[in-house]
Amino acid sequence: MPDRAVELHREAAAEYDAAFDWYLERSAEAARKFDAEVGRAFTQILQSPQRWVVGPYHTRKFLLRQFPFTLIYRERVPGDVQVAAVAHTSRKPGYWKRRL
């Protein structure tokens, strides 16, 4: 299997960091679980990036199971994925579109 990579848009990385810090302030265990859930999501996305429904701008959405976040991503080249947003489910839909 060729090497595959997940690249986080800088604003998506900032969203991840803010969410992680929010959970960490409340519970180290919650922060660890959030990080593990995001890691599992990356693994699943890389294994089958076209599995989820295509949305605007050829993006796809992966909804985390245990946390109220959606990963908005797209394939840049076959096998490489760019995460455009680590979006809390209560945020305005589509706010991330300018990042593409």
PDB file of C-alpha atoms in Angstrom:
ATOM      1  CA  MET A   1       0.000   0.000   0.000  1.00  0.00           C
ATOM      2  CA  PRO A   2       1.417   3.394  -0.948  1.00  0.00           C
ATOM      3  CA  ASP A   3       2.065   6.002   1.726  1.00  0.00           C
ATOM      4  CA  ARG A   4      -0.986   8.083   2.421  1.00  0.00           C
ATOM      5  CA  ALA A   5      -1.207  11.328   4.307  1.00  0.00           C
ATOM      6  CA  VAL A   6      -3.709  13.567   6.043  1.00  0.00           C
ATOM      7  CA  GLU A   7      -2.973  17.269   5.818  1.00  0.00           C
ATOM      8  CA  LEU A   8      -4.881  19.656   8.049  1.00  0.00           C
ATOM      9  CA  HIS A   9      -5.607  23.103   6.697  1.00  0.00           C
ATOM     10  CA  ARG A  10      -4.028  25.540   9.172  1.00  0.00           C
ATOM     11  CA  GLU A  11      -7.470  26.724  10.310  1.00  0.00           C
ATOM     12  CA  ALA A  12      -8.632  23.108  10.735  1.00  0.00           C
ATOM     13  CA  ALA A  13      -5.524  22.470  12.836  1.00  0.00           C
ATOM     14  CA  ALA A  14      -6.414  25.488  14.960  1.00  0.00           C
ATOM     15  CA  GLU A  15      -9.966  24.146  15.387  1.00  0.00           C
ATOM     16  CA  TYR A  16      -8.595  20.774  16.460  1.00  0.00           C
ATOM     17  CA  ASP A  17      -6.212  22.427  18.937  1.00  0.00           C
ATOM     18  CA  ALA A  18      -8.993  24.578  20.399  1.00  0.00           C
ATOM     19  CA  ALA A  19     -11.291  21.573  20.827  1.00  0.00           C
ATOM     20  CA  PHE A  20      -8.509  19.476  22.359  1.00  0.00           C
ATOM     21  CA  ASP A  21      -7.637  22.285  24.787  1.00  0.00           C
ATOM     22  CA  TRP A  22     -11.321  22.706  25.714  1.00  0.00           C
ATOM     23  CA  TYR A  23     -11.594  19.012  26.576  1.00  0.00           C
ATOM     24  CA  LEU A  24      -8.227  19.070  28.370  1.00  0.00           C
ATOM     25  CA  GLU A  25      -9.364  21.917  30.630  1.00  0.00           C
ATOM     26  CA  ARG A  26     -12.245  19.721  31.719  1.00  0.00           C
ATOM     27  CA  SER A  27     -10.642  16.277  31.732  1.00  0.00           C
ATOM     28  CA  ALA A  28      -7.366  14.792  30.537  1.00  0.00           C
ATOM     29  CA  GLU A  29      -9.246  11.579  29.803  1.00  0.00           C
ATOM     30  CA  ALA A  30     -11.780  13.401  27.607  1.00  0.00           C
ATOM     31  CA  ALA A  31      -8.949  15.082  25.690  1.00  0.00           C
ATOM     32  CA  ARG A  32      -7.234  11.716  25.193  1.00  0.00           C
ATOM     33  CA  LYS A  33     -10.484  10.177  23.923  1.00  0.00           C
ATOM     34  CA  PHE A  34     -11.063  13.101  21.560  1.00  0.00           C
ATOM     35  CA  ASP A  35      -7.558  12.735  20.140  1.00  0.00           C
ATOM     36  CA  ALA A  36      -8.036   8.969  19.731  1.00  0.00           C
ATOM     37  CA  GLU A  37     -11.398   9.465  18.009  1.00  0.00           C
ATOM     38  CA  VAL A  38      -9.897  11.948  15.532  1.00  0.00           C
ATOM     39  CA  GLY A  39      -7.022   9.532  14.914  1.00  0.00           C
ATOM     40  CA  ARG A  40      -9.463   6.693  14.201  1.00  0.00           C
ATOM     41  CA  ALA A  41     -11.349   8.972  11.836  1.00  0.00           C
ATOM     42  CA  PHE A  42      -8.145   9.766   9.927  1.00  0.00           C
ATOM     43  CA  THR A  43      -7.387   6.043   9.636  1.00  0.00           C
ATOM     44  CA  GLN A  44     -10.859   5.261   8.303  1.00  0.00           C
ATOM     45  CA  ILE A  45     -10.794   8.160   5.865  1.00  0.00           C
ATOM     46  CA  LEU A  46      -7.385   7.143   4.517  1.00  0.00           C
ATOM     47  CA  GLN A  47      -8.488   3.519   4.132  1.00  0.00           C
ATOM     48  CA  SER A  48     -11.476   4.512   2.024  1.00  0.00           C
ATOM     49  CA  PRO A  49     -11.605   8.252   1.289  1.00  0.00           C
ATOM     50  CA  GLN A  50     -14.461   7.964  -1.210  1.00  0.00           C
ATOM     51  CA  ARG A  51     -16.725   6.075   1.197  1.00  0.00           C
ATOM     52  CA  TRP A  52     -18.656   9.144   2.369  1.00  0.00           C
ATOM     53  CA  VAL A  53     -21.088  11.173   0.282  1.00  0.00           C
ATOM     54  CA  VAL A  54     -19.684  13.934  -1.924  1.00  0.00           C
ATOM     55  CA  GLY A  55     -20.695  17.451  -0.944  1.00  0.00           C
ATOM     56  CA  PRO A  56     -19.896  20.956  -2.156  1.00  0.00           C
ATOM     57  CA  TYR A  57     -16.476  21.483  -3.723  1.00  0.00           C
ATOM     58  CA  HIS A  58     -15.909  17.702  -3.819  1.00  0.00           C
ATOM     59  CA  THR A  59     -15.706  17.593  -0.040  1.00  0.00           C
ATOM     60  CA  ARG A  60     -16.909  14.796   2.187  1.00  0.00           C
ATOM     61  CA  LYS A  61     -18.003  14.754   5.826  1.00  0.00           C
ATOM     62  CA  PHE A  62     -16.990  12.305   8.525  1.00  0.00           C
ATOM     63  CA  LEU A  63     -19.071  12.600  11.695  1.00  0.00           C
ATOM     64  CA  LEU A  64     -17.256  11.618  14.881  1.00  0.00           C
ATOM     65  CA  ARG A  65     -19.196   9.087  16.949  1.00  0.00           C
ATOM     66  CA  GLN A  66     -18.495  10.236  20.486  1.00  0.00           C
ATOM     67  CA  PHE A  67     -17.941  13.956  20.011  1.00  0.00           C
ATOM     68  CA  PRO A  68     -20.034  16.677  18.323  1.00  0.00           C
ATOM     69  CA  PHE A  69     -17.566  17.294  15.496  1.00  0.00           C
ATOM     70  CA  THR A  70     -17.487  16.670  11.767  1.00  0.00           C
ATOM     71  CA  LEU A  71     -14.310  16.408   9.728  1.00  0.00           C
ATOM     72  CA  ILE A  72     -14.743  18.106   6.355  1.00  0.00           C
ATOM     73  CA  TYR A  73     -12.189  16.715   3.927  1.00  0.00           C
ATOM     74  CA  ARG A  74     -11.345  16.196   0.279  1.00  0.00           C
ATOM     75  CA  GLU A  75      -8.888  14.102  -1.664  1.00  0.00           C
ATOM     76  CA  ARG A  76      -6.123  16.240  -3.060  1.00  0.00           C
ATOM     77  CA  VAL A  77      -4.500  13.442  -5.049  1.00  0.00           C
ATOM     78  CA  PRO A  78      -5.473   9.776  -4.835  1.00  0.00           C
ATOM     79  CA  GLY A  79      -4.721   8.664  -1.315  1.00  0.00           C
ATOM     80  CA  ASP A  80      -3.854  12.079   0.132  1.00  0.00           C
ATOM     81  CA  VAL A  81      -6.531  13.879   2.084  1.00  0.00           C
ATOM     82  CA  GLN A  82      -6.841  17.501   3.149  1.00  0.00           C
ATOM     83  CA  VAL A  83      -9.024  18.219   6.169  1.00  0.00           C
ATOM     84  CA  ALA A  84     -10.548  21.647   5.608  1.00  0.00           C
ATOM     85  CA  ALA A  85     -12.400  21.828   8.931  1.00  0.00           C
ATOM     86  CA  VAL A  86     -12.773  20.186  12.307  1.00  0.00           C
ATOM     87  CA  ALA A  87     -16.253  21.613  12.626  1.00  0.00           C
ATOM     88  CA  HIS A  88     -18.353  21.580  15.766  1.00  0.00           C
ATOM     89  CA  THR A  89     -21.815  20.420  14.754  1.00  0.00           C
ATOM     90  CA  SER A  90     -23.389  23.602  16.134  1.00  0.00           C
ATOM     91  CA  ARG A  91     -21.372  25.890  13.832  1.00  0.00           C
ATOM     92  CA  LYS A  92     -22.956  27.502  10.814  1.00  0.00           C
ATOM     93  CA  PRO A  93     -22.841  25.018   7.922  1.00  0.00           C
ATOM     94  CA  GLY A  94     -20.419  25.892   5.161  1.00  0.00           C
ATOM     95  CA  TYR A  95     -18.366  28.434   7.125  1.00  0.00           C
ATOM     96  CA  TRP A  96     -15.225  26.573   5.973  1.00  0.00           C
ATOM     97  CA  LYS A  97     -15.860  26.908   2.202  1.00  0.00           C
ATOM     98  CA  ARG A  98     -13.525  29.899   1.815  1.00  0.00           C
ATOM     99  CA  ARG A  99     -10.629  27.619   2.821  1.00  0.00           C
ATOM    100  CA  LEU A 100     -10.875  25.701  -0.402  1.00  0.00           C
TER     101      LEU A 100
END
